[in-house]
């Protein structure tokens, strides 16, 4: 079993995959060399040795046709400029009978409680706007199957599904709310938002305050939807 995990980031999923195939090998690929140091540390901590890591761009993979049995990506296609080309490449490097798998968030389909937290709808709209202006597609989840068809996969061999991540309870509220309150106010998001004319510094402060207000609600609850595809190669 040869597995390629594209956009592996800190490598937590890469290490999970490696543990599932002790006789096989997993390659974690990312375009950011720095994050691969984290990924190597994750693999070492978990005691998995059947992994290796490489720098690369999903738009132009440096692997032979059919080099892998499974090609996987998680939360990457939403950030890149040409997800169809990425899936074309993922398809090319997958062996006959193999699998291509992807899971991507769909931010406009987020839901939360309390529904009346001031500023959260504005945060969602701003995030969608800035991500699109940056060449990404924050509603990637609902488009995965379309991109797969455009990349040449036979729709009859593409299984679609959706799942959610749900954040509630003190620890998750603090982590998820804090993550967004911080992320909004620092580059690259703040820079893209302000320089792109999508928001003022005050708008960003208001969005960060909305996240802190959400996190302080005892009953706070947030769900983010993800689309999934599992494409079977003929
Ligand atoms: C949101 S992280 C996801 C990390 C990991 N897959 C996970 O779910 O935990 C996105 C990762 O994709 C990488 N990435 C972005 N564009 C890429 C590209 N064109 N080719 C390869 N990796 C890319 C980023 O460097 C980042 O590490």
Coordinates of N, CA and C and ligand atoms in Angstrom, one line a residue:
X1 N 0.8 -1.2 0.0 CA 0.0 0.0 0.0 C 0.9 1.2 0.0
X2 N 0.8 2.0 -1.1 CA 1.6 3.3 -1.2 C 0.6 4.4 -1.1
X3 N 0.7 5.3 -0.1 CA -0.3 6.3 0.1 C 0.4 7.7 0.0
X4 N -0.2 8.6 -0.6 CA 0.3 10.0 -0.7 C -0.7 10.9 0.0
X5 N -0.2 11.7 1.0 CA -1.1 12.6 1.7 C -0.6 14.0 1.3
X6 N -1.5 14.7 0.5 CA -1.1 16.0 -0.1 C -1.5 17.1 0.8
X7 N -0.6 18.1 1.0 CA -0.9 19.2 1.9 C -1.0 18.7 3.3
X8 N 0.0 17.9 3.7 CA 0.0 17.1 4.9 C 0.1 18.0 6.2
X9 N 0.6 19.3 6.0 CA 0.7 20.2 7.1 C 1.5 19.6 8.2
X10 N 1.0 19.7 9.5 CA 1.7 19.1 10.6 C 1.8 17.6 10.7
X11 N 1.1 16.9 9.8 CA 1.3 15.5 9.6 C 0.6 14.6 10.6
X12 N -0.4 15.1 11.2 CA -1.2 14.3 12.2 C -2.0 13.2 11.4
X13 N -2.6 13.6 10.3 CA -3.4 12.6 9.5 C -2.4 11.6 8.8
X14 N -1.2 12.2 8.4 CA -0.2 11.3 7.7 C 0.2 10.2 8.7
X15 N 0.4 10.6 9.9 CA 0.9 9.6 10.9 C -0.3 8.5 11.2
X16 N -1.5 9.0 11.2 CA -2.7 8.1 11.4 C -2.7 7.1 10.2
X17 N -2.5 7.6 9.0 CA -2.5 6.7 7.8 C -1.4 5.7 7.9
X18 N -0.2 6.1 8.3 CA 0.9 5.2 8.4 C 0.7 4.1 9.4
X19 N 0.0 4.5 10.5 CA -0.2 3.4 11.6 C -1.2 2.4 11.0
X20 N -2.1 2.8 10.1 CA -3.1 1.9 9.5 C -2.4 0.9 8.5
X21 N -1.3 1.2 8.0 CA -0.6 0.4 6.9 C 0.8 0.1 7.3
X22 N 1.0 -0.7 8.4 CA 2.4 -1.0 8.9 C 3.3 -1.6 7.8
X23 N 2.6 -2.3 6.9 CA 3.4 -3.0 5.8 C 3.6 -2.0 4.6
X24 N 2.9 -0.9 4.6 CA 3.0 0.0 3.5 C 3.9 1.2 3.8
X25 N 3.7 2.2 2.9 CA 4.5 3.5 3.1 C 3.6 4.7 2.8
X26 N 3.8 5.7 3.6 CA 3.0 7.0 3.4 C 4.0 8.1 3.1
X27 N 3.7 8.8 2.0 CA 4.5 10.0 1.7 C 3.6 11.3 2.1
X28 N 4.1 12.1 2.9 CA 3.4 13.4 3.2 C 4.1 14.5 2.4
X29 N 3.2 15.2 1.6 CA 3.7 16.2 0.7 C 3.2 17.6 1.1
X30 N 4.0 18.6 1.1 CA 3.5 20.0 1.4 C 4.3 21.0 0.6
X31 N 3.7 22.1 0.3 CA 4.5 23.1 -0.4 C 5.3 24.0 0.5
X32 N 5.0 23.9 1.8 CA 5.7 24.7 2.8 C 6.8 23.8 3.5
X33 N 8.1 24.1 3.2 CA 9.1 23.3 3.9 C 9.1 23.3 5.4
X34 N 8.8 24.5 6.0 CA 8.8 24.6 7.4 C 7.9 23.6 8.1
X35 N 6.7 23.5 7.6 CA 5.7 22.7 8.2 C 6.1 21.2 8.2
X36 N 6.9 20.8 7.3 CA 7.4 19.4 7.2 C 8.2 19.0 8.4
X37 N 8.9 20.0 9.0 CA 9.7 19.8 10.2 C 8.7 19.3 11.4
X38 N 7.6 20.0 11.4 CA 6.6 19.6 12.4 C 6.0 18.2 12.1
X39 N 5.8 18.0 10.8 CA 5.3 16.7 10.4 C 6.3 15.5 10.8
X40 N 7.6 15.8 10.6 CA 8.6 14.8 11.0 C 8.6 14.5 12.5
X41 N 8.4 15.6 13.2 CA 8.4 15.5 14.7 C 7.1 14.7 15.1
X42 N 6.0 15.0 14.4 CA 4.7 14.2 14.8 C 5.0 12.7 14.5
X43 N 5.6 12.4 13.4 CA 5.8 10.9 13.1 C 6.7 10.3 14.1
X44 N 7.8 11.1 14.5 CA 8.7 10.5 15.5 C 8.0 10.3 16.9
X45 N 7.2 11.3 17.3 CA 6.5 11.2 18.6 C 5.6 10.0 18.6
X46 N 4.9 9.7 17.4 CA 4.0 8.6 17.3 C 4.7 7.3 17.1
X47 N 6.0 7.3 16.8 CA 6.7 6.1 16.6 C 6.4 5.4 15.3
X48 N 6.0 6.2 14.3 CA 5.8 5.6 13.0 C 7.0 5.8 12.1
X49 N 7.5 4.8 11.5 CA 8.8 4.9 10.7 C 8.5 4.7 9.2
X50 N 7.3 4.3 8.8 CA 7.0 4.0 7.4 C 6.4 5.3 6.7
X51 N 7.0 6.4 7.1 CA 6.6 7.7 6.4 C 7.8 8.4 5.9
X52 N 7.6 9.2 4.9 CA 8.6 10.1 4.5 C 7.9 11.4 4.0
X53 N 8.7 12.5 3.9 CA 8.0 13.8 3.6 C 8.8 14.4 2.5
X54 N 8.0 15.2 1.7 CA 8.6 15.9 0.5 C 7.9 17.2 0.3
X55 N 8.7 18.1 -0.3 CA 8.2 19.4 -0.6 C 7.6 19.3 -2.1
X56 N 6.4 19.8 -2.3 CA 5.9 19.8 -3.7 C 4.6 20.6 -3.8
X57 N 4.2 20.8 -5.0 CA 3.0 21.5 -5.3 C 2.0 20.5 -6.0
X58 N 0.8 20.5 -5.4 CA -0.3 19.6 -5.9 C -0.6 19.8 -7.4
X59 N -0.4 21.1 -7.8 CA -0.7 21.4 -9.2 C 0.2 20.6 -10.2
X60 N 1.4 20.3 -9.8 CA 2.3 19.6 -10.7 C 3.1 18.6 -9.8
X61 N 2.6 17.4 -9.7 CA 3.2 16.4 -8.8 C 4.4 15.8 -9.5
X62 N 5.5 15.6 -8.7 CA 6.7 15.1 -9.3 C 6.8 13.6 -9.1
X63 N 5.7 12.9 -9.5 CA 5.7 11.4 -9.4 C 5.2 10.8 -10.7
X64 N 5.6 9.6 -10.9 CA 5.2 8.9 -12.1 C 3.7 8.6 -12.1
X65 N 3.2 8.3 -13.3 CA 1.8 7.9 -13.4 C 1.6 6.6 -12.5
X66 N 0.5 6.5 -11.8 CA 0.2 5.3 -11.1 C 1.1 5.0 -9.9
X67 N 1.8 6.0 -9.4 CA 2.8 5.7 -8.4 C 2.2 5.3 -7.0
X68 N 0.9 5.6 -6.8 CA 0.4 5.4 -5.4 C -1.0 4.6 -5.5
X69 N -1.3 3.9 -4.4 CA -2.5 3.2 -4.4 C -3.7 4.1 -3.9
X70 N -3.3 5.0 -2.9 CA -4.3 5.9 -2.4 C -3.7 7.3 -2.4
X71 N -4.4 8.3 -2.9 CA -4.0 9.7 -2.8 C -5.0 10.4 -2.1
X72 N -4.6 11.1 -1.0 CA -5.5 11.7 -0.1 C -5.2 13.2 0.1
X73 N -6.2 14.0 0.3 CA -6.0 15.4 0.7 C -7.1 15.9 1.6
X74 N -6.7 16.7 2.6 CA -7.6 17.2 3.6 C -7.4 18.6 3.9
X75 N -8.5 19.4 3.5 CA -8.5 20.9 3.8 C -7.3 21.6 3.0
X76 N -7.2 21.3 1.7 CA -6.2 21.9 0.9 C -6.8 22.5 -0.4
X77 N -7.7 21.8 -1.0 CA -8.2 22.2 -2.3 C -8.9 23.5 -2.2
X78 N -9.5 23.8 -1.0 CA -10.2 25.1 -0.8 C -9.2 26.3 -0.9
X79 N -7.9 26.1 -0.7 CA -7.0 27.2 -0.6 C -6.2 27.4 -1.9
X80 N -6.3 26.6 -2.9 CA -5.4 26.7 -4.0 C -6.2 27.3 -5.2
X81 N -5.4 27.7 -6.2 CA -6.0 28.4 -7.3 C -6.7 27.5 -8.4
X82 N -6.2 26.3 -8.5 CA -6.8 25.4 -9.5 C -7.1 24.0 -9.0
X83 N -8.2 23.8 -8.2 CA -8.5 22.5 -7.6 C -8.7 21.4 -8.7
X84 N -9.2 21.8 -9.9 CA -9.4 20.8 -10.9 C -8.1 20.3 -11.4
X85 N -7.1 21.1 -11.6 CA -5.8 20.7 -12.0 C -5.2 19.8 -10.9
X86 N -5.4 20.2 -9.7 CA -4.9 19.4 -8.6 C -5.5 17.9 -8.6
X87 N -6.8 17.9 -8.8 CA -7.5 16.5 -8.9 C -7.0 15.7 -10.1
X88 N -6.7 16.5 -11.2 CA -6.2 15.8 -12.4 C -4.9 15.1 -12.1
X89 N -4.0 15.9 -11.3 CA -2.7 15.3 -11.0 C -2.9 14.2 -10.0
X90 N -3.8 14.3 -9.0 CA -4.0 13.3 -8.0 C -4.5 12.0 -8.8
X91 N -5.3 12.2 -9.8 CA -5.8 11.0 -10.6 C -4.6 10.4 -11.4
X92 N -3.8 11.2 -11.9 CA -2.7 10.7 -12.8 C -1.7 9.8 -11.9
X93 N -1.4 10.2 -10.7 CA -0.4 9.5 -9.9 C -1.1 8.3 -9.1
X94 N -2.4 8.0 -9.4 CA -3.0 6.9 -8.7 C -3.1 5.7 -9.6
X95 N -2.8 4.5 -9.1 CA -2.7 3.3 -9.8 C -4.1 2.8 -10.2
X96 N -4.2 2.0 -11.3 CA -5.5 1.4 -11.6 C -6.1 0.6 -10.3
X97 N -7.3 0.8 -10.1 CA -8.0 0.2 -8.9 C -7.8 1.0 -7.6
X98 N -7.0 2.0 -7.7 CA -6.7 2.8 -6.5 C -7.8 3.8 -6.1
X99 N -7.5 4.6 -5.1 CA -8.5 5.6 -4.6 C -7.9 7.0 -4.5
X100 N -8.8 8.0 -4.8 CA -8.5 9.4 -4.6 C -9.5 9.9 -3.6
X101 N -9.1 10.5 -2.5 CA -10.0 10.9 -1.4 C -9.7 12.3 -1.1
X102 N -10.8 13.1 -0.9 CA -10.6 14.5 -0.5 C -11.8 14.9 0.5
X103 N -11.4 15.8 1.4 CA -12.4 16.4 2.3 C -12.1 17.8 2.5
X104 N -13.1 18.7 2.3 CA -13.0 20.1 2.3 C -14.1 20.8 3.0
X105 N -13.8 21.8 3.8 CA -14.8 22.6 4.5 C -15.7 23.4 3.5
X106 N -16.9 23.8 4.1 CA -17.8 24.6 3.3 C -18.2 25.7 4.3
X107 N -17.5 26.8 4.3 CA -17.7 27.9 5.3 C -19.1 28.5 5.3
X108 N -19.7 28.8 4.1 CA -21.0 29.4 4.1 C -22.0 28.5 4.8
X109 N -21.8 27.2 4.9 CA -22.7 26.3 5.5 C -22.5 26.1 7.0
X110 N -21.8 27.1 7.6 CA -21.6 27.0 9.1 C -22.8 27.4 9.8
X111 N -23.0 26.8 11.0 CA -24.2 27.1 11.8 C -23.7 27.3 13.3
X112 N -24.4 28.1 14.0 CA -23.9 28.3 15.4 C -25.0 28.7 16.3
X113 N -24.7 28.5 17.6 CA -25.6 28.9 18.7 C -24.8 29.7 19.7
X114 N -25.3 30.7 20.3 CA -26.5 31.4 20.1 C -26.5 32.0 18.7
X115 N -27.7 32.1 18.1 CA -27.8 32.6 16.7 C -27.6 34.1 16.6
X116 N -27.8 34.8 17.8 CA -27.8 36.2 17.7 C -26.5 36.8 18.2
X117 N -25.4 36.1 18.1 CA -24.1 36.7 18.5 C -23.8 37.8 17.4
X118 N -23.7 39.0 17.9 CA -23.4 40.1 17.0 C -22.1 40.0 16.3
X119 N -22.1 40.1 15.0 CA -20.8 40.1 14.3 C -20.4 38.8 13.6
X120 N -21.0 37.7 14.0 CA -20.6 36.4 13.4 C -21.0 36.3 12.0
X121 N -22.3 36.7 11.6 CA -22.6 36.7 10.2 C -21.6 37.5 9.3
X122 N -21.2 38.7 9.9 CA -20.3 39.6 9.2 C -18.9 38.9 9.0
X123 N -18.5 38.2 10.1 CA -17.2 37.4 10.0 C -17.3 36.4 8.9
X124 N -18.4 35.6 8.9 CA -18.5 34.6 7.8 C -18.5 35.2 6.4
X125 N -19.2 36.3 6.2 CA -19.2 36.9 4.9 C -17.8 37.4 4.5
X126 N -17.2 38.0 5.5 CA -15.8 38.6 5.3 C -14.8 37.4 4.9
X127 N -14.9 36.3 5.7 CA -14.0 35.2 5.5 C -14.2 34.7 4.0
X128 N -15.4 34.5 3.6 CA -15.7 34.0 2.3 C -15.2 35.0 1.2
X129 N -15.4 36.2 1.4 CA -14.9 37.3 0.5 C -13.4 37.3 0.3
X130 N -12.7 37.3 1.5 CA -11.3 37.4 1.5 C -10.6 36.1 0.9
X131 N -11.2 34.9 1.3 CA -10.6 33.7 0.8 C -10.8 33.6 -0.8
X132 N -11.9 34.1 -1.3 CA -12.1 34.1 -2.7 C -11.2 35.1 -3.4
X133 N -11.0 36.3 -2.8 CA -10.1 37.3 -3.4 C -8.7 36.7 -3.4
X134 N -8.4 35.8 -2.5 CA -7.0 35.2 -2.4 C -6.9 34.0 -3.4
X135 N -7.9 33.8 -4.2 CA -7.8 32.7 -5.2 C -8.3 31.4 -4.7
X136 N -8.9 31.3 -3.5 CA -9.4 30.1 -2.9 C -10.9 30.0 -3.1
X137 N -11.5 28.9 -2.6 CA -13.0 28.7 -2.7 C -13.4 28.1 -1.3
X138 N -13.9 29.0 -0.4 CA -14.3 28.6 0.9 C -15.6 27.7 0.9
X139 N -16.3 27.7 -0.2 CA -17.4 26.7 -0.3 C -17.0 25.5 -1.1
X140 N -15.8 25.0 -0.8 CA -15.2 23.9 -1.6 C -16.0 22.6 -1.3
X141 N -16.5 22.4 -0.1 CA -17.2 21.2 0.2 C -18.3 20.8 -0.8
X142 N -19.1 21.7 -1.2 CA -20.2 21.4 -2.1 C -19.8 21.3 -3.5
X143 N -18.5 21.6 -3.8 CA -18.0 21.6 -5.2 C -17.1 20.4 -5.5
X144 N -16.8 19.6 -4.5 CA -15.7 18.6 -4.7 C -16.1 17.6 -5.9
X145 N -17.4 17.2 -5.9 CA -17.8 16.2 -6.9 C -17.8 16.8 -8.3
X146 N -18.0 18.1 -8.3 CA -18.0 18.8 -9.6 C -16.6 18.9 -10.2
X147 N -15.7 19.3 -9.2 CA -14.3 19.4 -9.6 C -13.8 18.0 -10.1
X148 N -14.2 17.0 -9.4 CA -13.7 15.6 -9.7 C -14.2 15.3 -11.1
X149 N -15.4 15.6 -11.5 CA -15.9 15.3 -12.9 C -15.1 16.1 -13.9
X150 N -14.9 17.4 -13.6 CA -14.1 18.2 -14.5 C -12.7 17.7 -14.6
X151 N -12.2 17.0 -13.6 CA -10.8 16.5 -13.6 C -10.7 15.2 -14.4
X152 N -11.9 14.7 -14.8 CA -11.9 13.4 -15.6 C -12.3 12.2 -14.9
X153 N -12.7 12.3 -13.6 CA -13.2 11.1 -12.9 C -14.6 10.8 -13.5
X154 N -14.9 9.5 -13.5 CA -16.3 9.0 -14.0 C -17.2 9.3 -12.8
X155 N -18.3 10.1 -12.9 CA -19.2 10.4 -11.8 C -19.7 9.1 -11.2
X156 N -19.9 8.0 -12.0 CA -20.4 6.8 -11.4 C -19.5 6.1 -10.5
X157 N -18.2 6.5 -10.5 CA -17.2 5.9 -9.6 C -16.8 6.9 -8.5
X158 N -17.6 8.0 -8.3 CA -17.3 9.0 -7.3 C -18.4 8.9 -6.2
X159 N -18.0 8.5 -5.0 CA -18.9 8.5 -3.9 C -18.8 9.8 -3.2
X160 N -20.0 10.5 -2.9 CA -20.0 11.8 -2.2 C -20.6 11.6 -0.9
X161 N -20.1 12.3 0.1 CA -20.7 12.3 1.4 C -20.3 13.7 2.1
X162 N -20.9 13.9 3.2 CA -20.7 15.1 4.0 C -20.6 14.8 5.5
X163 N -19.9 15.5 6.2 CA -19.8 15.3 7.6 C -19.5 16.7 8.3
X164 N -19.6 16.7 9.6 CA -19.4 18.0 10.3 C -18.3 17.9 11.4
X165 N -17.8 19.0 11.7 CA -17.1 19.1 13.0 C -17.9 20.0 13.9
X166 N -18.0 19.6 15.1 CA -18.8 20.4 16.1 C -18.0 20.8 17.3
X167 N -18.0 22.1 17.6 CA -17.3 22.6 18.7 C -18.2 23.1 19.8
X168 N -18.1 22.6 21.0 CA -18.9 23.0 22.1 C -18.2 22.6 23.4
X169 N -18.6 23.1 24.5 CA -18.0 22.7 25.8 C -16.8 23.7 26.0
X170 N -16.4 23.9 27.3 CA -15.4 24.9 27.6 C -14.1 24.8 26.8
X171 N -13.5 23.7 26.7 CA -12.2 23.6 26.0 C -12.3 23.9 24.6
X172 N -13.3 23.3 23.9 CA -13.4 23.5 22.4 C -13.9 25.0 22.1
X173 N -14.7 25.5 23.0 CA -15.1 26.9 22.8 C -13.9 27.8 22.9
X174 N -13.1 27.6 23.8 CA -11.9 28.5 24.0 C -11.0 28.3 22.8
X175 N -10.8 27.1 22.4 CA -9.8 26.8 21.3 C -10.3 27.4 20.0
X176 N -11.5 27.0 19.6 CA -12.1 27.4 18.3 C -12.3 28.9 18.3
X177 N -12.9 29.5 19.3 CA -13.2 30.9 19.4 C -11.9 31.7 19.4
X178 N -10.9 31.2 20.2 CA -9.6 31.9 20.3 C -8.8 31.9 19.0
X179 N -8.9 30.7 18.3 CA -8.2 30.6 17.1 C -8.7 31.6 16.1
X180 N -10.0 31.8 16.0 CA -10.5 32.8 15.0 C -10.3 34.2 15.4
X181 N -10.5 34.5 16.8 CA -10.2 35.8 17.3 C -8.8 36.3 16.9
X182 N -7.9 35.3 17.0 CA -6.5 35.7 16.8 C -6.2 35.7 15.3
X183 N -6.7 34.8 14.5 CA -6.4 34.6 13.1 C -6.9 35.9 12.3
X184 N -8.0 36.4 12.7 CA -8.6 37.6 12.0 C -7.7 38.8 12.1
X185 N -7.0 38.9 13.2 CA -6.3 40.2 13.5 C -4.9 40.2 13.0
X186 N -4.4 39.1 12.5 CA -2.9 39.0 12.1 C -2.8 38.7 10.6
X187 N -1.7 39.0 10.0 CA -1.4 38.5 8.6 C -1.4 37.0 8.6
X188 N -1.7 36.4 7.5 CA -2.0 37.0 6.3 C -3.5 37.5 6.2
X189 N -4.4 37.0 7.1 CA -5.8 37.4 6.9 C -6.0 38.9 7.0
X190 N -5.5 39.5 8.1 CA -5.7 40.9 8.3 C -5.2 41.8 7.1
X191 N -4.0 41.4 6.6 CA -3.4 42.1 5.5 C -4.3 42.0 4.2
X192 N -4.7 40.7 3.9 CA -5.5 40.5 2.7 C -6.8 41.3 2.8
X193 N -7.4 41.3 4.1 CA -8.7 41.9 4.3 C -8.6 43.4 4.1
X194 N -7.6 44.0 4.7 CA -7.5 45.5 4.8 C -7.0 46.0 3.4
X195 N -5.9 45.4 3.0 CA -5.3 45.9 1.7 C -6.2 45.6 0.5
X196 N -6.9 44.5 0.6 CA -7.9 44.2 -0.5 C -9.1 45.1 -0.4
X197 N -9.3 45.9 0.6 CA -10.4 46.8 0.7 C -11.7 46.1 1.1
X198 N -11.5 44.9 1.8 CA -12.7 44.1 2.2 C -13.2 44.5 3.6
X199 N -12.2 45.1 4.4 CA -12.6 45.4 5.8 C -11.6 46.5 6.3
X200 N -12.1 47.2 7.3 CA -11.2 48.1 8.0 C -10.6 47.4 9.2
X201 N -9.6 48.1 9.8 CA -9.0 47.5 11.1 C -10.1 47.4 12.1
X202 N -11.0 48.3 12.2 CA -12.1 48.3 13.2 C -13.1 47.1 12.9
X203 N -13.3 46.9 11.6 CA -14.2 45.7 11.3 C -13.5 44.4 11.8
X204 N -12.2 44.3 11.7 CA -11.5 43.1 12.1 C -11.6 43.0 13.6
X205 N -11.5 44.1 14.3 CA -11.6 44.1 15.8 C -13.0 43.6 16.2
X206 N -14.0 44.1 15.4 CA -15.4 43.7 15.8 C -15.6 42.2 15.5
X207 N -15.0 41.7 14.5 CA -15.1 40.3 14.2 C -14.4 39.4 15.3
X208 N -13.2 39.9 15.7 CA -12.5 39.2 16.8 C -13.3 39.2 18.1
X209 N -14.0 40.4 18.3 CA -14.8 40.5 19.5 C -16.0 39.6 19.5
X210 N -16.5 39.4 18.3 CA -17.7 38.5 18.1 C -17.3 37.1 18.5
X211 N -16.1 36.7 18.0 CA -15.6 35.3 18.4 C -15.4 35.2 19.9
X212 N -14.9 36.2 20.5 CA -14.6 36.1 22.0 C -16.0 36.1 22.7
X213 N -17.0 36.9 22.2 CA -18.3 36.8 22.8 C -18.9 35.4 22.7
X214 N -18.7 34.9 21.5 CA -19.3 33.5 21.3 C -18.6 32.5 22.3
X215 N -17.3 32.6 22.4 CA -16.6 31.6 23.2 C -17.0 31.8 24.7
X216 N -17.4 33.0 25.1 CA -17.8 33.2 26.5 C -19.2 32.7 26.8
X217 N -20.0 32.4 25.8 CA -21.3 31.9 26.0 C -21.2 30.4 26.5
X218 N -21.9 30.1 27.6 CA -21.8 28.8 28.2 C -22.3 27.7 27.2
X219 N -23.4 28.1 26.5 CA -24.0 27.1 25.6 C -23.5 27.3 24.1
X220 N -22.4 27.9 24.0 CA -21.9 28.1 22.6 C -21.7 26.8 21.9
X221 N -22.0 26.8 20.6 CA -22.0 25.6 19.7 C -21.7 26.1 18.3
X222 N -20.8 25.4 17.6 CA -20.5 25.8 16.3 C -20.3 24.5 15.4
X223 N -20.9 24.5 14.3 CA -20.8 23.4 13.4 C -20.2 23.9 12.0
X224 N -19.2 23.2 11.5 CA -18.8 23.5 10.2 C -18.9 22.2 9.3
X225 N -19.5 22.4 8.2 CA -19.8 21.3 7.3 C -18.6 21.0 6.4
X226 N -18.4 19.7 6.0 CA -17.3 19.3 5.1 C -17.9 18.4 4.0
X227 N -17.5 18.7 2.8 CA -17.9 17.8 1.7 C -16.7 16.8 1.5
X228 N -17.1 15.6 1.1 CA -16.1 14.5 0.9 C -16.3 13.8 -0.5
X229 N -15.2 13.4 -1.1 CA -15.3 12.5 -2.3 C -14.4 11.4 -2.1
X230 N -14.8 10.2 -2.6 CA -14.0 9.0 -2.7 C -14.1 8.5 -4.1
X231 N -13.0 8.7 -4.9 CA -13.0 8.4 -6.3 C -12.3 7.1 -6.6
X232 N -13.0 6.1 -7.2 CA -12.4 4.8 -7.5 C -11.8 4.8 -8.9
X233 N -10.5 4.5 -9.0 CA -9.9 4.4 -10.3 C -10.4 3.1 -11.0
X234 N -10.6 3.2 -12.4 CA -11.0 1.9 -13.0 C -9.8 0.9 -13.0
Ligands
LIG1 C1 -5.2 23.7 6.3 S1 -3.7 22.9 6.1 C2 -4.2 21.2 6.1 C3 -3.2 20.3 6.8 C4 -3.6 18.8 6.9 N1 -4.0 18.2 5.7 C5 -4.7 18.6 8.0 O1 -5.9 18.5 7.6 O2 -4.4 18.7 9.2 C6 -3.3 23.1 4.4 C7 -1.9 22.7 3.9 O3 -1.9 22.6 2.5 C8 -0.6 23.1 2.1 N2 -0.7 23.6 0.7 C9 -1.3 24.7 0.3 N3 -1.2 24.8 -1.0 C10 -0.5 23.7 -1.5 C11 -0.1 23.2 -2.8 N4 -0.4 24.0 -3.9 N5 0.5 22.1 -2.8 C12 0.8 21.3 -1.7 N6 0.4 21.7 -0.5 C13 -0.2 22.9 -0.3 C14 -0.3 24.2 3.1 O4 1.1 24.5 3.2 C15 -0.8 23.6 4.4 O5 0.1 22.9 5.1

